[in-house]
PDB file of C-alpha atoms in Angstrom:
ATOM      1  CA  MET A   4      65.335   7.902   6.362  1.00 48.00           C
ATOM      2  CA  ASN A   5      63.147   6.619   3.522  1.00 50.00           C
ATOM      3  CA  LEU A   6      66.162   6.583   1.222  1.00 48.00           C
ATOM      4  CA  THR A   7      68.040   4.411   3.720  1.00 48.00           C
ATOM      5  CA  ILE A   8      65.200   1.912   3.817  1.00 48.00           C
ATOM      6  CA  LEU A   9      64.995   1.825   0.024  1.00 45.00           C
ATOM      7  CA  LEU A  10      68.737   1.246  -0.263  1.00 42.00           C
ATOM      8  CA  GLN A  11      68.570  -1.589   2.265  1.00 46.00           C
ATOM      9  CA  ILE A  12      65.726  -3.199   0.329  1.00 48.00           C
ATOM     10  CA  ALA A  13      67.597  -2.821  -2.973  1.00 49.00           C
ATOM     11  CA  LEU A  14      70.783  -4.282  -1.529  1.00 46.00           C
ATOM     12  CA  GLY A  15      68.867  -7.150   0.055  1.00 49.00           C
ATOM     13  CA  ALA A  16      67.187  -7.956  -3.244  1.00 51.00           C
ATOM     14  CA  ALA A  17      70.542  -8.095  -5.018  1.00 51.00           C
ATOM     15  CA  GLN A  18      71.827 -10.894  -2.774  1.00 63.00           C
ATOM     16  CA  PRO A  19      72.073 -14.278  -4.529  1.00 74.00           C
ATOM     17  CA  VAL A  20      69.614 -16.908  -3.367  1.00 83.00           C
ATOM     18  CA  THR A  21      70.485 -20.472  -2.489  1.00 88.00           C
ATOM     19  CA  PRO A  22      68.586 -22.909  -4.708  1.00 91.00           C
ATOM     20  CA  VAL A  23      66.166 -25.248  -2.891  1.00 90.00           C
ATOM     21  CA  SER A  24      65.605 -28.734  -4.304  1.00 90.00           C
ATOM     22  CA  VAL A  25      62.262 -30.473  -4.587  1.00 91.00           C
ATOM     23  CA  ALA A  26      62.069 -33.624  -2.427  1.00 91.00           C
ATOM     24  CA  ARG A  27      61.359 -36.110  -5.214  1.00 92.00           C
ATOM     25  CA  ILE A  28      59.916 -36.689  -8.671  1.00 93.00           C
ATOM     26  CA  PRO A  29      57.275 -39.420  -8.300  1.00 93.00           C
ATOM     27  CA  CYS A  30      56.417 -39.621 -12.036  1.00 91.00           C
ATOM     28  CA  ALA A  31      57.443 -38.291 -15.427  1.00 92.00           C
ATOM     29  CA  ALA A  32      55.938 -38.576 -18.901  1.00 91.00           C
ATOM     30  CA  ALA A  33      57.041 -37.379 -22.323  1.00 92.00           C
ATOM     31  CA  VAL A  34      54.610 -34.960 -23.962  1.00 94.00           C
ATOM     32  CA  SER A  35      54.525 -34.342 -27.714  1.00 94.00           C
ATOM     33  CA  PHE A  36      52.536 -31.550 -29.309  1.00 96.00           C
ATOM     34  CA  ALA A  37      51.233 -32.148 -32.850  1.00 95.00           C
ATOM     35  CA  SER A  38      51.240 -28.383 -33.343  1.00 95.00           C
ATOM     36  CA  PRO A  39      53.756 -26.144 -31.538  1.00 95.00           C
ATOM     37  CA  TYR A  40      52.787 -25.107 -28.016  1.00 95.00           C
ATOM     38  CA  ALA A  41      53.566 -21.446 -27.256  1.00 94.00           C
ATOM     39  CA  TRP A  42      56.238 -21.369 -24.535  1.00 94.00           C
ATOM     40  CA  HIS A  43      56.281 -18.194 -22.442  1.00 91.00           C
ATOM     41  CA  TYR A  44      58.906 -19.396 -19.985  1.00 90.00           C
ATOM     42  CA  ALA A  45      62.047 -18.447 -21.916  1.00 90.00           C
ATOM     43  CA  SER A  46      62.891 -15.510 -24.138  1.00 90.00           C
ATOM     44  CA  ASP A  47      64.724 -17.637 -26.695  1.00 92.00           C
ATOM     45  CA  LEU A  48      62.308 -20.593 -27.065  1.00 90.00           C
ATOM     46  CA  PRO A  49      59.037 -19.417 -28.620  1.00 91.00           C
ATOM     47  CA  ALA A  50      57.323 -22.822 -28.925  1.00 94.00           C
ATOM     48  CA  LEU A  51      57.641 -26.471 -27.949  1.00 94.00           C
ATOM     49  CA  THR A  52      56.881 -29.663 -29.811  1.00 94.00           C
ATOM     50  CA  ASP A  53      58.343 -31.971 -27.144  1.00 94.00           C
ATOM     51  CA  ALA A  54      58.516 -31.617 -23.386  1.00 95.00           C
ATOM     52  CA  VAL A  55      58.243 -33.638 -20.207  1.00 94.00           C
ATOM     53  CA  ALA A  56      55.468 -33.561 -17.620  1.00 94.00           C
ATOM     54  CA  LEU A  57      56.758 -34.055 -14.097  1.00 94.00           C
ATOM     55  CA  VAL A  58      54.997 -34.583 -10.824  1.00 94.00           C
ATOM     56  CA  VAL A  59      57.255 -32.957  -8.248  1.00 93.00           C
ATOM     57  CA  ALA A  60      56.866 -33.361  -4.506  1.00 91.00           C
ATOM     58  CA  VAL A  61      58.109 -30.853  -1.962  1.00 90.00           C
ATOM     59  CA  ASP A  62      58.331 -31.068   1.777  1.00 84.00           C
ATOM     60  CA  ASP A  63      58.576 -28.387   4.402  1.00 77.00           C
ATOM     61  CA  ARG A  64      62.368 -28.613   4.508  1.00 72.00           C
ATOM     62  CA  ASP A  65      63.859 -25.233   3.619  1.00 69.00           C
ATOM     63  CA  GLY A  66      60.349 -23.805   3.246  1.00 74.00           C
ATOM     64  CA  ALA A  67      59.841 -25.516  -0.143  1.00 78.00           C
ATOM     65  CA  GLN A  68      56.092 -25.890   0.396  1.00 76.00           C
ATOM     66  CA  ASP A  69      55.768 -22.153   0.861  1.00 80.00           C
ATOM     67  CA  LEU A  70      57.842 -21.589  -2.292  1.00 83.00           C
ATOM     68  CA  LEU A  71      55.292 -23.615  -4.264  1.00 81.00           C
ATOM     69  CA  ARG A  72      52.348 -21.582  -2.953  1.00 79.00           C
ATOM     70  CA  PRO A  73      51.235 -19.002  -5.572  1.00 74.00           C
ATOM     71  CA  LYS A  74      51.687 -15.373  -4.545  1.00 75.00           C
ATOM     72  CA  ASN A  75      50.616 -12.029  -5.949  1.00 70.00           C
ATOM     73  CA  ILE A  76      54.200 -10.793  -5.869  1.00 74.00           C
ATOM     74  CA  GLY A  77      57.453 -11.963  -7.398  1.00 75.00           C
ATOM     75  CA  GLN A  78      58.321 -15.465  -6.322  1.00 81.00           C
ATOM     76  CA  ARG A  79      61.153 -17.884  -6.869  1.00 89.00           C
ATOM     77  CA  MET A  80      61.093 -19.693 -10.193  1.00 90.00           C
ATOM     78  CA  LEU A  81      60.898 -23.497 -10.313  1.00 93.00           C
ATOM     79  CA  TYR A  82      63.540 -24.891 -12.692  1.00 94.00           C
ATOM     80  CA  ALA A  83      64.270 -28.287 -14.266  1.00 94.00           C
ATOM     81  CA  ASP A  84      67.898 -28.545 -15.374  1.00 93.00           C
ATOM     82  CA  GLY A  85      68.128 -24.772 -15.706  1.00 92.00           C
ATOM     83  CA  TRP A  86      64.849 -24.381 -17.620  1.00 93.00           C
ATOM     84  CA  PRO A  87      61.943 -22.531 -15.987  1.00 93.00           C
ATOM     85  CA  VAL A  88      58.923 -24.839 -15.815  1.00 94.00           C
ATOM     86  CA  GLU A  89      55.252 -24.094 -16.248  1.00 94.00           C
ATOM     87  CA  ILE A  90      53.215 -25.163 -13.235  1.00 92.00           C
ATOM     88  CA  LEU A  91      50.068 -26.749 -14.669  1.00 94.00           C
ATOM     89  CA  ALA A  92      48.367 -27.803 -11.419  1.00 91.00           C
ATOM     90  CA  LEU A  93      49.009 -27.784  -7.692  1.00 89.00           C
ATOM     91  CA  ASP A  94      48.308 -30.905  -5.639  1.00 88.00           C
ATOM     92  CA  PRO A  95      46.734 -33.008  -8.407  1.00 88.00           C
ATOM     93  CA  GLY A  96      44.402 -35.547  -6.829  1.00 78.00           C
ATOM     94  CA  ARG A  97      44.076 -33.665  -3.542  1.00 73.00           C
ATOM     95  CA  PRO A  98      40.428 -33.320  -2.428  1.00 66.00           C
ATOM     96  CA  ALA A  99      38.927 -29.913  -3.221  1.00 62.00           C
ATOM     97  CA  ALA A 100      38.135 -29.319   0.472  1.00 58.00           C
ATOM     98  CA  ASP A 101      41.826 -29.639   1.293  1.00 59.00           C
ATOM     99  CA  LEU A 102      42.739 -27.177  -1.466  1.00 54.00           C
ATOM    100  CA  VAL A 103      40.621 -24.403   0.024  1.00 59.00           C
ATOM    101  CA  SER A 104      41.915 -25.028   3.544  1.00 61.00           C
ATOM    102  CA  GLY A 105      44.918 -22.806   2.889  1.00 62.00           C
ATOM    103  CA  ALA A 106      47.430 -25.588   3.504  1.00 69.00           C
ATOM    104  CA  ALA A 107      50.606 -25.269   1.485  1.00 72.00           C
ATOM    105  CA  PRO A 108      50.739 -27.500  -1.601  1.00 81.00           C
ATOM    106  CA  GLY A 109      52.902 -30.602  -1.360  1.00 87.00           C
ATOM    107  CA  ARG A 110      53.014 -31.540  -5.047  1.00 91.00           C
ATOM    108  CA  ALA A 111      52.762 -29.947  -8.449  1.00 92.00           C
ATOM    109  CA  LEU A 112      52.290 -31.050 -12.033  1.00 94.00           C
ATOM    110  CA  VAL A 113      54.770 -29.140 -14.180  1.00 96.00           C
ATOM    111  CA  LEU A 114      55.777 -28.979 -17.831  1.00 96.00           C
ATOM    112  CA  ALA A 115      59.463 -28.626 -18.673  1.00 95.00           C
ATOM    113  CA  PRO A 116      61.078 -28.161 -22.097  1.00 94.00           C
ATOM    114  CA  VAL A 117      63.347 -31.151 -21.513  1.00 89.00           C
ATOM    115  CA  THR A 118      63.550 -33.963 -24.055  1.00 82.00           C
ATOM    116  CA  GLY A 119      65.146 -37.380 -24.200  1.00 75.00           C
ATOM    117  CA  LEU A 120      64.226 -38.338 -20.649  1.00 76.00           C
ATOM    118  CA  GLY A 121      64.933 -42.067 -20.516  1.00 73.00           C
ATOM    119  CA  PRO A 122      64.578 -44.684 -17.764  1.00 71.00           C
ATOM    120  CA  ASP A 123      67.941 -43.834 -16.174  1.00 77.00           C
ATOM    121  CA  ALA A 124      67.586 -40.071 -16.544  1.00 82.00           C
ATOM    122  CA  SER A 125      67.845 -37.640 -13.689  1.00 89.00           C
ATOM    123  CA  LEU A 126      67.114 -33.930 -13.407  1.00 92.00           C
ATOM    124  CA  ARG A 127      67.942 -31.105 -11.057  1.00 93.00           C
ATOM    125  CA  VAL A 128      64.556 -29.664 -10.123  1.00 94.00           C
ATOM    126  CA  TYR A 129      64.826 -26.687  -7.806  1.00 94.00           C
ATOM    127  CA  PHE A 130      63.549 -23.277  -6.817  1.00 91.00           C
ATOM    128  CA  GLY A 131      66.015 -20.666  -8.054  1.00 92.00           C
ATOM    129  CA  ASP A 132      65.858 -16.901  -8.209  1.00 89.00           C
ATOM    130  CA  ASP A 133      62.778 -14.746  -8.697  1.00 87.00           C
ATOM    131  CA  ALA A 134      63.443 -13.838 -12.323  1.00 84.00           C
ATOM    132  CA  LEU A 135      60.568 -13.326 -14.726  1.00 85.00           C
ATOM    133  CA  PRO A 136      60.350 -16.456 -16.895  1.00 85.00           C
ATOM    134  CA  GLU A 137      59.765 -14.577 -20.141  1.00 86.00           C
ATOM    135  CA  ARG A 138      63.163 -12.911 -19.701  1.00 88.00           C
ATOM    136  CA  ILE A 139      65.141 -16.138 -19.187  1.00 90.00           C
ATOM    137  CA  ASP A 140      67.652 -16.889 -21.929  1.00 92.00           C
ATOM    138  CA  ALA A 141      70.550 -19.322 -22.416  1.00 93.00           C
ATOM    139  CA  ALA A 142      72.931 -17.257 -20.256  1.00 94.00           C
ATOM    140  CA  ASP A 143      70.367 -17.118 -17.419  1.00 93.00           C
ATOM    141  CA  ARG A 144      69.789 -20.881 -17.658  1.00 92.00           C
ATOM    142  CA  LYS A 145      73.528 -21.555 -17.526  1.00 94.00           C
ATOM    143  CA  GLN A 146      73.908 -19.280 -14.488  1.00 93.00           C
ATOM    144  CA  SER A 147      70.927 -20.858 -12.723  1.00 92.00           C
ATOM    145  CA  LEU A 148      72.224 -24.374 -13.314  1.00 92.00           C
ATOM    146  CA  ALA A 149      75.677 -23.390 -12.071  1.00 94.00           C
ATOM    147  CA  ALA A 150      74.134 -21.937  -8.889  1.00 93.00           C
ATOM    148  CA  ALA A 151      72.282 -25.237  -8.428  1.00 94.00           C
ATOM    149  CA  SER A 152      75.369 -27.416  -8.872  1.00 93.00           C
ATOM    150  CA  ALA A 153      75.077 -28.612  -5.260  1.00 94.00           C
ATOM    151  CA  ILE A 154      71.516 -29.842  -5.895  1.00 94.00           C
ATOM    152  CA  ALA A 155      71.506 -33.614  -6.352  1.00 93.00           C
ATOM    153  CA  PRO A 156      69.825 -34.761  -9.577  1.00 93.00           C
ATOM    154  CA  LEU A 157      66.658 -36.795  -8.974  1.00 92.00           C
ATOM    155  CA  SER A 158      65.382 -39.731 -11.000  1.00 91.00           C
ATOM    156  CA  PRO A 159      61.643 -40.057 -11.556  1.00 90.00           C
ATOM    157  CA  GLY A 160      60.063 -42.845  -9.509  1.00 87.00           C
ATOM    158  CA  ALA A 161      58.063 -43.944 -12.562  1.00 84.00           C
ATOM    159  CA  MET A 162      58.265 -43.162 -16.260  1.00 82.00           C
ATOM    160  CA  VAL A 163      55.225 -43.306 -18.500  1.00 78.00           C
ATOM    161  CA  SER A 164      56.109 -44.569 -21.921  1.00 69.00           C
ATOM    162  CA  PRO A 165      55.424 -43.660 -24.665  1.00 71.00           C
ATOM    163  CA  GLY A 166      53.898 -40.648 -22.958  1.00 80.00           C
ATOM    164  CA  TRP A 167      51.267 -38.183 -24.118  1.00 85.00           C
ATOM    165  CA  THR A 168      50.514 -36.860 -27.578  1.00 92.00           C
ATOM    166  CA  VAL A 169      48.460 -33.678 -27.821  1.00 95.00           C
ATOM    167  CA  PRO A 170      46.567 -33.730 -31.155  1.00 95.00           C
ATOM    168  CA  VAL A 171      46.172 -30.592 -33.257  1.00 95.00           C
ATOM    169  CA  GLY A 172      43.251 -28.471 -32.079  1.00 93.00           C
ATOM    170  CA  THR A 173      43.096 -29.895 -28.548  1.00 95.00           C
ATOM    171  CA  LEU A 174      42.132 -27.201 -26.104  1.00 95.00           C
ATOM    172  CA  ARG A 175      44.762 -26.412 -23.485  1.00 94.00           C
ATOM    173  CA  GLN A 176      42.413 -27.145 -20.582  1.00 95.00           C
ATOM    174  CA  ASP A 177      41.588 -30.564 -22.090  1.00 96.00           C
ATOM    175  CA  TRP A 178      45.146 -31.867 -22.384  1.00 95.00           C
ATOM    176  CA  ILE A 179      46.003 -30.410 -18.985  1.00 94.00           C
ATOM    177  CA  ALA A 180      42.937 -32.178 -17.499  1.00 94.00           C
ATOM    178  CA  GLY A 181      44.249 -35.465 -18.910  1.00 93.00           C
ATOM    179  CA  LEU A 182      47.665 -34.862 -17.355  1.00 94.00           C
ATOM    180  CA  VAL A 183      46.074 -33.897 -14.026  1.00 93.00           C
ATOM    181  CA  GLU A 184      44.150 -37.193 -14.031  1.00 93.00           C
ATOM    182  CA  TRP A 185      47.417 -39.070 -14.706  1.00 91.00           C
ATOM    183  CA  ALA A 186      49.233 -37.075 -12.002  1.00 92.00           C
ATOM    184  CA  SER A 187      46.446 -37.769  -9.487  1.00 91.00           C
ATOM    185  CA  ALA A 188      47.184 -41.492  -9.730  1.00 89.00           C
ATOM    186  CA  CYS A 189      50.932 -40.952  -9.397  1.00 87.00           C
ATOM    187  CA  LYS A 190      52.213 -41.779  -5.951  1.00 81.00           C
TER     188      LYS A 190
END
């Protein structure tokens, strides 16, 4: 009987997932790093010098708010055009009392290794499979983007130009705090 249950779990885990889009991208900003930033969200991209910070908003459609909630188990990866993103902050600008209430987050500040995001740019930002980001490579990104082909690309509501430059020696928490402050004002 235990073997049957294990087989059912294994077969259920092997089923492909349907990607779930974020609702909108209120703001985006280019981010440049004066010294390479270690990138742990792809096996074939060890460091970044340019990226984009996105504020993404989710709604409760398709359970997207629950997908954004951190868990202590494997959870679905958030992608931007096939690239796993690093979630820097949940609900930037939300009062601290609301954060501890247990309510699902509605927004996130993320960093994506996407460059050349201009005023007319659009991205597919979606929750894909539950792969470990450090194992994602070019083939995985291509497969993820193909699975998300039905996801409509979204244009950021506002672009910040020229963006952010992170000087050499800036502590990670300091440049993230600056981006969180920017994201808090983003509507």
